[in-house]
Amino acid sequence: MDKSLKKYIVPIISLCGLISCSLGLCSNIQGVFFEGGAKELQVMIGTFSMQNTISCIITYVFAVYFVRIMDRISYRTALLLGSVLTGMSFIVMGFTSNVLVFYILGIFRGIGVSVFAVAVVTIGINNWFKKKTGLVTSLVFCTSGITGMMLSPLFTWIIERYSWRRAYVFMGITACVLTLPALFSNFSPEPERCGFVPYGGRFEKENGEGKKAVATTQTKSTGAGTFWILSAIAVLYNIILGFSQHLTIYADSIGIESTVGAVMLSLCMFGNVLFKLFSGILADRLGALKSTAFMVSVSLASVLMLFVVRSPWVQKMAAFLFGVTYSVITVSLSLLVMEFYSREEYRRLFPKISLVGGIANPVAISLLGYIYDFQSSYDMVFVLLFLSHGIGLVLLFALCRYRRSLAA
């Protein structure tokens, strides 16, 4: 880590814990529960995974509203309530067999997670770090991949050795633990409320009354058309990412051992970590558009490998490369929005872009599950993935042309 960032280590650790809980724990590794839970409750995989879909939708919807009020309330109090709601929802899921109760708990979990959702964390990053934003964004978001990479095999082992119910109880405890750094340090997404100057920013006196932190640079704003293109990109690549939660089931469907499927999910999380770290560094050097285009190309190559070559070794490599898709919908998307909008507009628009993408991902997870349930094959799923990639590439090309026109 850069020496100049060391005195900001506490907010960085706090942000890492929050994103590890909201994205790493509550989203990235939920797929390990789908098959076992669906079998015991005697429902389809799509039906069981719907509780995760509901939770994610509620998370992103409430995050939009929470962002509007978080500067007027105590963030520590809100975080404590959110942590308890998240942890308890998982624990209670380990003691119920009613699908409707699962859905209700998904709503409560979504409300809890919204307090430290992706939109809140990225706004926190942009408030705290006016410079080296790409590097810090990569560092923070790659921890969600580390969480998935480490805990996915652990929860798989608990499910196989004991039950998915005990795994849910342990998950609830883990969720609360991950929020502790932010709670104990009294972290706030706004550094001024913690008495800090943002990294790369300065304090300026305002009318002789107090101080106000301001950025040293400002990003150029663009029109509404860019907002809709970025929103569409968020939707398309969240749909593609939904396949990550089906990797273990997909491995079994093509005749590969279930243990290999678990390894594939872990390798996907490993790719998640490395590509998130790499994408931010690459974006600082090449720009958000070029780095995103590279990440998207790797994602497309991984989907081709998964579909065409059924060798266990190739599938493992493809799963690793597929992890790049996580960086596209987190680090790259965040930096793309910053590329076209000012920081003030980012706070207003990114939660909305995150909302449509966040809804698309869990809906896609359930949709892909239903496609497999009805066809006993993932062939049509890959058709959807290739179609999404094609449209996404066209939209990225349109953004590149628009960016050149702004620079002209």
Coordinates of C-alpha atoms in Angstrom, one line a residue:
M1 CA 0.0 0.0 0.0
D2 CA 1.1 3.6 -0.7
K3 CA 2.8 5.1 2.4
S4 CA 0.6 8.2 2.1
L5 CA -2.5 6.0 2.5
K6 CA -1.3 4.4 5.7
K7 CA -3.0 7.0 8.0
Y8 CA -6.3 6.1 6.2
I9 CA -5.9 2.5 7.1
V10 CA -8.9 2.5 9.6
P11 CA -11.5 3.8 7.1
I12 CA -10.1 1.4 4.4
I13 CA -10.4 -1.6 6.8
S14 CA -13.9 -0.5 7.7
L15 CA -14.9 -0.2 4.1
C16 CA -13.4 -3.6 3.4
G17 CA -15.4 -5.2 6.2
L18 CA -18.7 -3.6 5.0
I19 CA -18.3 -4.7 1.4
S20 CA -17.1 -8.1 2.4
C21 CA -20.4 -8.5 4.3
S22 CA -22.8 -7.0 1.8
L23 CA -21.2 -8.3 -1.4
G24 CA -18.9 -11.1 -0.4
L25 CA -21.1 -12.9 2.2
C26 CA -24.7 -11.8 1.4
S27 CA -24.4 -12.1 -2.4
N28 CA -21.4 -13.9 -3.8
I29 CA -21.6 -17.2 -2.0
Q30 CA -25.3 -17.7 -1.5
G31 CA -25.2 -20.3 -4.4
V32 CA -23.7 -23.0 -2.2
F33 CA -27.1 -23.2 -0.3
F34 CA -29.4 -23.5 -3.2
E35 CA -29.2 -27.2 -4.0
G36 CA -29.2 -28.5 -0.4
G37 CA -32.0 -26.2 0.7
A38 CA -34.2 -26.9 -2.4
K39 CA -33.9 -30.6 -1.9
E40 CA -34.8 -30.6 1.8
L41 CA -37.7 -28.3 1.3
Q42 CA -38.7 -30.2 -1.9
V43 CA -38.9 -27.1 -4.1
M44 CA -37.2 -26.0 -7.3
I45 CA -33.8 -24.4 -7.2
G46 CA -35.4 -21.2 -8.7
T47 CA -38.0 -21.1 -5.9
F48 CA -35.5 -21.5 -3.1
S49 CA -33.1 -18.9 -4.6
M50 CA -36.0 -16.4 -4.8
Q51 CA -35.3 -15.5 -1.2
N52 CA -31.9 -14.3 -2.2
T53 CA -33.5 -12.4 -5.2
I54 CA -35.9 -10.6 -2.8
S55 CA -33.2 -9.7 -0.4
C56 CA -31.0 -8.2 -3.1
I57 CA -33.8 -6.2 -4.6
I58 CA -34.8 -4.8 -1.2
T59 CA -31.1 -4.0 -0.5
Y60 CA -30.6 -1.9 -3.7
V61 CA -34.0 -0.2 -3.4
F62 CA -33.5 0.9 0.2
A63 CA -29.9 1.9 -0.5
V64 CA -31.1 4.5 -2.9
Y65 CA -33.2 6.1 -0.1
F66 CA -30.6 5.5 2.6
V67 CA -28.0 7.5 0.6
R68 CA -30.3 10.5 0.7
I69 CA -30.6 10.5 4.5
M70 CA -27.3 9.1 5.8
D71 CA -25.8 12.6 6.2
R72 CA -28.7 13.5 8.6
I73 CA -28.5 10.5 10.9
S74 CA -26.0 8.7 13.0
Y75 CA -24.4 6.2 10.7
R76 CA -23.1 4.1 13.6
T77 CA -26.6 3.6 14.9
A78 CA -27.9 2.7 11.4
L79 CA -25.0 0.3 10.9
L80 CA -25.7 -1.4 14.3
L81 CA -29.3 -2.0 13.3
G82 CA -28.4 -3.1 9.9
S83 CA -25.8 -5.6 11.2
V84 CA -28.3 -7.1 13.7
L85 CA -31.1 -7.4 11.0
T86 CA -28.6 -9.1 8.6
G87 CA -27.2 -11.5 11.1
M88 CA -30.5 -12.5 12.7
S89 CA -32.1 -13.1 9.3
F90 CA -29.5 -15.7 8.4
I91 CA -29.7 -17.3 11.9
V92 CA -33.5 -17.7 11.8
M93 CA -33.2 -19.2 8.3
G94 CA -31.4 -22.1 9.9
F95 CA -34.5 -22.9 11.9
T96 CA -37.4 -22.6 9.5
S97 CA -38.8 -24.9 6.8
N98 CA -41.5 -22.5 5.5
V99 CA -40.6 -20.9 2.1
L100 CA -42.7 -17.9 2.8
V101 CA -40.8 -17.2 6.0
F102 CA -37.6 -17.4 4.0
Y103 CA -39.0 -14.7 1.7
I104 CA -39.9 -12.5 4.7
L105 CA -36.5 -13.0 6.2
G106 CA -35.0 -12.0 2.8
I107 CA -36.9 -8.7 3.1
F108 CA -35.5 -8.0 6.6
R109 CA -32.0 -9.0 5.4
G110 CA -32.3 -6.6 2.4
I111 CA -33.2 -3.7 4.7
G112 CA -30.2 -4.5 6.9
V113 CA -27.7 -4.8 4.1
S114 CA -28.8 -1.6 2.5
V115 CA -27.0 0.4 5.2
F116 CA -23.7 -0.9 3.9
A117 CA -24.6 -1.8 0.3
V118 CA -22.4 -1.2 -2.7
A119 CA -23.7 2.3 -3.3
V120 CA -23.0 3.4 0.2
V121 CA -19.5 1.9 0.2
T122 CA -18.6 3.5 -3.2
I123 CA -19.9 6.9 -2.0
G124 CA -17.7 6.4 1.1
I125 CA -14.7 5.7 -1.1
N126 CA -15.3 8.7 -3.2
N127 CA -15.8 10.9 -0.2
W128 CA -12.7 9.7 1.6
F129 CA -10.4 9.5 -1.4
K130 CA -10.2 12.3 -3.9
K131 CA -7.1 10.9 -5.4
K132 CA -6.0 7.3 -6.1
T133 CA -9.6 6.4 -6.2
G134 CA -9.0 3.5 -8.6
L135 CA -6.4 1.9 -6.4
V136 CA -8.6 2.2 -3.2
T137 CA -11.7 1.0 -5.0
S138 CA -9.8 -2.1 -6.1
L139 CA -8.4 -2.7 -2.6
V140 CA -11.8 -2.4 -1.0
F141 CA -13.8 -4.5 -3.6
C142 CA -11.2 -7.3 -3.9
T143 CA -11.8 -8.1 -0.2
S144 CA -15.4 -9.2 -1.1
G145 CA -13.7 -11.7 -3.5
I146 CA -11.4 -12.9 -0.8
T147 CA -14.3 -13.4 1.5
G148 CA -16.1 -15.5 -1.1
M149 CA -12.9 -17.4 -2.0
M150 CA -12.2 -18.3 1.7
L151 CA -15.8 -18.9 2.9
S152 CA -17.3 -20.7 0.0
P153 CA -15.4 -23.9 0.6
L154 CA -15.9 -23.5 4.3
F155 CA -19.6 -23.2 4.0
T156 CA -19.7 -26.1 1.5
W157 CA -17.8 -28.2 4.1
I158 CA -20.3 -27.3 6.9
I159 CA -23.2 -28.1 4.6
E160 CA -21.7 -31.5 3.6
R161 CA -20.5 -32.4 7.1
Y162 CA -23.4 -31.0 9.1
S163 CA -26.3 -29.3 7.3
W164 CA -27.1 -26.1 5.3
R165 CA -29.1 -25.0 8.4
R166 CA -26.0 -24.9 10.6
A167 CA -24.2 -23.1 7.8
Y168 CA -26.8 -20.4 7.8
V169 CA -26.4 -19.9 11.6
F170 CA -22.6 -19.6 11.2
M171 CA -23.2 -17.1 8.3
G172 CA -25.3 -14.9 10.5
I173 CA -22.6 -14.7 13.1
T174 CA -19.9 -14.0 10.4
A175 CA -22.0 -11.2 9.0
C176 CA -22.1 -9.4 12.4
V177 CA -18.3 -9.9 12.8
L178 CA -17.5 -8.3 9.5
T179 CA -19.2 -5.0 10.5
L180 CA -17.3 -4.7 13.8
P181 CA -14.3 -2.7 12.4
A182 CA -16.7 0.0 11.2
L183 CA -18.7 -0.1 14.4
F184 CA -15.8 0.1 16.8
S185 CA -14.0 2.8 14.8
N186 CA -17.2 4.9 14.6
F187 CA -16.8 5.0 10.8
S188 CA -18.9 7.3 8.7
P189 CA -19.0 7.5 4.8
E190 CA -18.4 11.2 5.3
P191 CA -14.8 11.9 6.6
E192 CA -15.8 15.3 7.9
R193 CA -18.1 13.7 10.5
C194 CA -15.0 11.8 11.7
G195 CA -12.8 14.9 11.8
F196 CA -10.7 13.8 8.8
V197 CA -9.6 15.6 5.7
P198 CA -10.3 13.4 2.6
Y199 CA -7.2 12.0 1.0
G200 CA -6.2 14.4 -1.8
G201 CA -8.6 17.0 -0.6
R202 CA -8.3 20.1 1.6
F203 CA -10.3 22.1 4.1
E204 CA -11.5 25.5 3.0
K205 CA -13.2 28.1 5.2
E206 CA -16.7 28.9 4.1
N207 CA -17.9 32.4 5.0
G208 CA -15.8 32.3 8.1
E209 CA -18.1 29.7 9.6
G210 CA -16.5 26.3 10.2
K211 CA -14.7 24.3 7.5
K212 CA -15.8 22.3 4.5
A213 CA -13.8 19.6 2.7
V214 CA -13.5 20.1 -1.0
A215 CA -12.0 18.1 -3.8
T216 CA -8.9 19.3 -5.7
T217 CA -10.3 18.2 -9.0
Q218 CA -13.8 17.9 -10.6
T219 CA -15.1 15.6 -13.2
K220 CA -17.0 16.8 -16.3
S221 CA -20.7 16.1 -16.4
T222 CA -22.6 14.6 -19.3
G223 CA -26.2 14.1 -20.4
A224 CA -29.0 11.6 -19.6
G225 CA -28.1 9.4 -22.5
T226 CA -24.9 8.3 -20.8
F227 CA -26.9 7.4 -17.7
W228 CA -29.1 5.0 -19.6
I229 CA -26.2 3.4 -21.4
L230 CA -24.4 2.9 -18.1
S231 CA -27.5 1.5 -16.5
A232 CA -27.9 -0.9 -19.4
I233 CA -24.3 -2.0 -19.0
A234 CA -25.0 -2.6 -15.3
V235 CA -28.0 -4.8 -16.1
L236 CA -26.3 -6.8 -18.8
Y237 CA -23.2 -7.7 -16.9
N238 CA -25.1 -8.4 -13.7
I239 CA -27.2 -10.9 -15.7
I240 CA -24.0 -12.5 -16.9
L241 CA -22.6 -12.5 -13.4
G242 CA -25.7 -14.4 -12.2
F243 CA -24.2 -17.6 -13.8
S244 CA -21.4 -17.6 -11.1
Q245 CA -23.9 -18.9 -8.5
H246 CA -24.7 -21.8 -10.9
L247 CA -21.1 -23.0 -11.4
T248 CA -21.4 -25.9 -9.0
I249 CA -24.7 -27.1 -10.5
Y250 CA -23.4 -26.6 -14.0
A251 CA -20.4 -28.8 -13.3
D252 CA -22.7 -31.5 -12.1
S253 CA -24.9 -31.1 -15.2
I254 CA -22.0 -31.8 -17.6
G255 CA -20.8 -34.8 -15.7
I256 CA -18.1 -33.2 -13.6
E257 CA -17.7 -34.2 -9.9
S258 CA -19.3 -32.0 -7.4
T259 CA -16.0 -31.4 -5.7
V260 CA -14.7 -29.9 -8.9
G261 CA -17.7 -27.7 -9.0
A262 CA -16.9 -26.4 -5.6
V263 CA -13.3 -25.7 -6.7
M264 CA -14.7 -23.9 -9.7
L265 CA -16.7 -21.5 -7.5
S266 CA -13.6 -20.9 -5.3
L267 CA -11.5 -20.2 -8.4
C268 CA -14.1 -17.8 -9.6
M269 CA -13.8 -16.0 -6.3
F270 CA -10.0 -16.0 -6.7
G271 CA -10.4 -14.4 -10.1
N272 CA -12.8 -12.0 -8.5
V273 CA -10.0 -10.9 -6.1
L274 CA -7.2 -10.6 -8.6
F275 CA -9.2 -8.9 -11.4
K276 CA -10.7 -6.4 -9.0
L277 CA -7.3 -5.4 -7.8
F278 CA -5.9 -5.3 -11.3
S279 CA -8.8 -3.4 -12.9
G280 CA -8.4 -0.4 -10.6
I281 CA -4.7 -0.2 -11.2
L282 CA -5.2 -0.6 -14.9
A283 CA -7.9 2.1 -14.9
D284 CA -5.6 4.6 -13.2
R285 CA -3.1 4.1 -16.0
L286 CA -5.3 3.6 -19.1
G287 CA -8.6 5.1 -18.1
A288 CA -11.9 3.5 -17.1
L289 CA -13.1 2.8 -20.7
K290 CA -10.1 0.9 -21.9
S291 CA -9.7 -1.1 -18.7
T292 CA -13.4 -2.0 -18.8
A293 CA -13.1 -3.1 -22.5
F294 CA -10.2 -5.4 -21.5
M295 CA -12.1 -6.9 -18.6
V296 CA -15.2 -7.5 -20.7
S297 CA -13.1 -9.3 -23.4
V298 CA -11.7 -11.7 -20.7
S299 CA -15.3 -12.3 -19.4
L300 CA -16.5 -13.2 -22.9
A301 CA -13.5 -15.6 -23.4
S302 CA -14.3 -17.4 -20.2
V303 CA -18.0 -17.9 -21.2
L304 CA -16.8 -19.4 -24.5
M305 CA -14.5 -21.8 -22.7
L306 CA -17.2 -22.8 -20.2
F307 CA -19.6 -23.6 -23.1
V308 CA -17.2 -25.3 -25.6
V309 CA -14.6 -27.3 -23.6
R310 CA -15.9 -29.7 -21.0
S311 CA -12.5 -30.8 -19.6
P312 CA -12.3 -30.3 -15.8
W313 CA -9.0 -28.4 -16.1
V314 CA -10.4 -26.1 -18.8
Q315 CA -13.5 -25.6 -16.7
K316 CA -11.5 -24.6 -13.7
M317 CA -9.5 -22.1 -15.8
A318 CA -12.6 -20.7 -17.3
A319 CA -14.2 -20.3 -13.9
F320 CA -11.2 -18.4 -12.7
L321 CA -11.4 -16.1 -15.7
F322 CA -15.1 -15.7 -15.2
G323 CA -14.3 -14.0 -11.9
V324 CA -13.4 -10.9 -14.0
T325 CA -17.1 -10.2 -14.4
Y326 CA -17.2 -9.2 -10.7
S327 CA -14.7 -6.4 -11.4
V328 CA -16.8 -5.2 -14.4
I329 CA -20.0 -4.7 -12.3
T330 CA -18.2 -3.2 -9.3
V331 CA -14.8 -1.5 -9.8
S332 CA -15.2 -0.8 -13.6
L333 CA -18.8 0.4 -13.4
S334 CA -18.0 2.7 -10.5
L335 CA -15.0 4.2 -12.3
L336 CA -17.0 4.5 -15.5
V337 CA -19.7 6.6 -13.8
M338 CA -16.9 8.8 -12.3
E339 CA -15.5 9.1 -15.8
F340 CA -18.6 10.8 -17.1
Y341 CA -20.1 12.6 -14.0
S342 CA -19.0 14.9 -11.2
R343 CA -18.7 13.6 -7.7
E344 CA -21.9 15.3 -6.7
E345 CA -23.8 13.7 -9.6
Y346 CA -22.1 10.4 -8.8
R347 CA -23.7 10.4 -5.3
R348 CA -27.1 11.1 -7.0
L349 CA -26.8 8.7 -10.0
F350 CA -24.7 5.8 -9.0
P351 CA -27.2 4.4 -6.4
K352 CA -29.8 4.4 -9.2
I353 CA -27.4 2.6 -11.6
S354 CA -26.5 0.2 -8.8
L355 CA -30.2 -0.4 -8.2
V356 CA -31.0 -1.6 -11.7
G357 CA -27.9 -3.7 -11.8
G358 CA -28.5 -5.1 -8.4
I359 CA -32.1 -6.1 -9.3
A360 CA -30.9 -7.7 -12.5
N361 CA -28.4 -10.0 -10.8
P362 CA -30.7 -11.9 -8.3
V363 CA -33.4 -12.0 -10.9
A364 CA -31.0 -13.5 -13.3
I365 CA -29.9 -16.1 -10.7
S366 CA -33.4 -17.2 -10.3
L367 CA -34.2 -17.1 -14.0
L368 CA -31.2 -19.2 -14.8
G369 CA -32.3 -21.6 -12.2
Y370 CA -35.7 -21.9 -13.7
I371 CA -34.3 -22.4 -17.2
Y372 CA -32.2 -25.3 -15.9
D373 CA -35.2 -26.7 -13.9
F374 CA -37.4 -26.8 -17.0
Q375 CA -34.8 -27.8 -19.6
S376 CA -32.3 -29.9 -17.5
S377 CA -29.6 -28.1 -19.5
Y378 CA -27.7 -24.8 -19.4
D379 CA -27.6 -24.5 -23.2
M380 CA -30.3 -21.8 -23.4
V381 CA -28.5 -20.0 -20.4
F382 CA -25.4 -19.7 -22.6
V383 CA -27.4 -18.2 -25.4
L384 CA -28.6 -15.5 -23.0
L385 CA -25.0 -14.9 -21.8
F386 CA -23.7 -14.5 -25.3
L387 CA -26.5 -12.2 -26.3
S388 CA -25.9 -10.0 -23.2
H389 CA -22.2 -9.9 -24.0
G390 CA -22.9 -8.8 -27.6
I391 CA -25.2 -5.9 -26.6
G392 CA -22.7 -4.9 -23.8
L393 CA -19.9 -4.6 -26.3
V394 CA -21.9 -2.4 -28.6
L395 CA -22.8 -0.1 -25.7
L396 CA -19.2 0.1 -24.6
F397 CA -18.2 1.1 -28.2
A398 CA -20.9 3.8 -28.1
L399 CA -19.4 5.2 -24.8
C400 CA -16.0 5.2 -26.4
R401 CA -17.2 7.2 -29.4
Y402 CA -19.1 9.6 -27.1
R403 CA -16.0 10.1 -24.9
R404 CA -13.9 11.0 -28.0
S405 CA -16.6 13.5 -29.1
L406 CA -16.3 15.2 -25.7
A407 CA -12.5 15.4 -25.9
A408 CA -12.7 16.9 -29.5

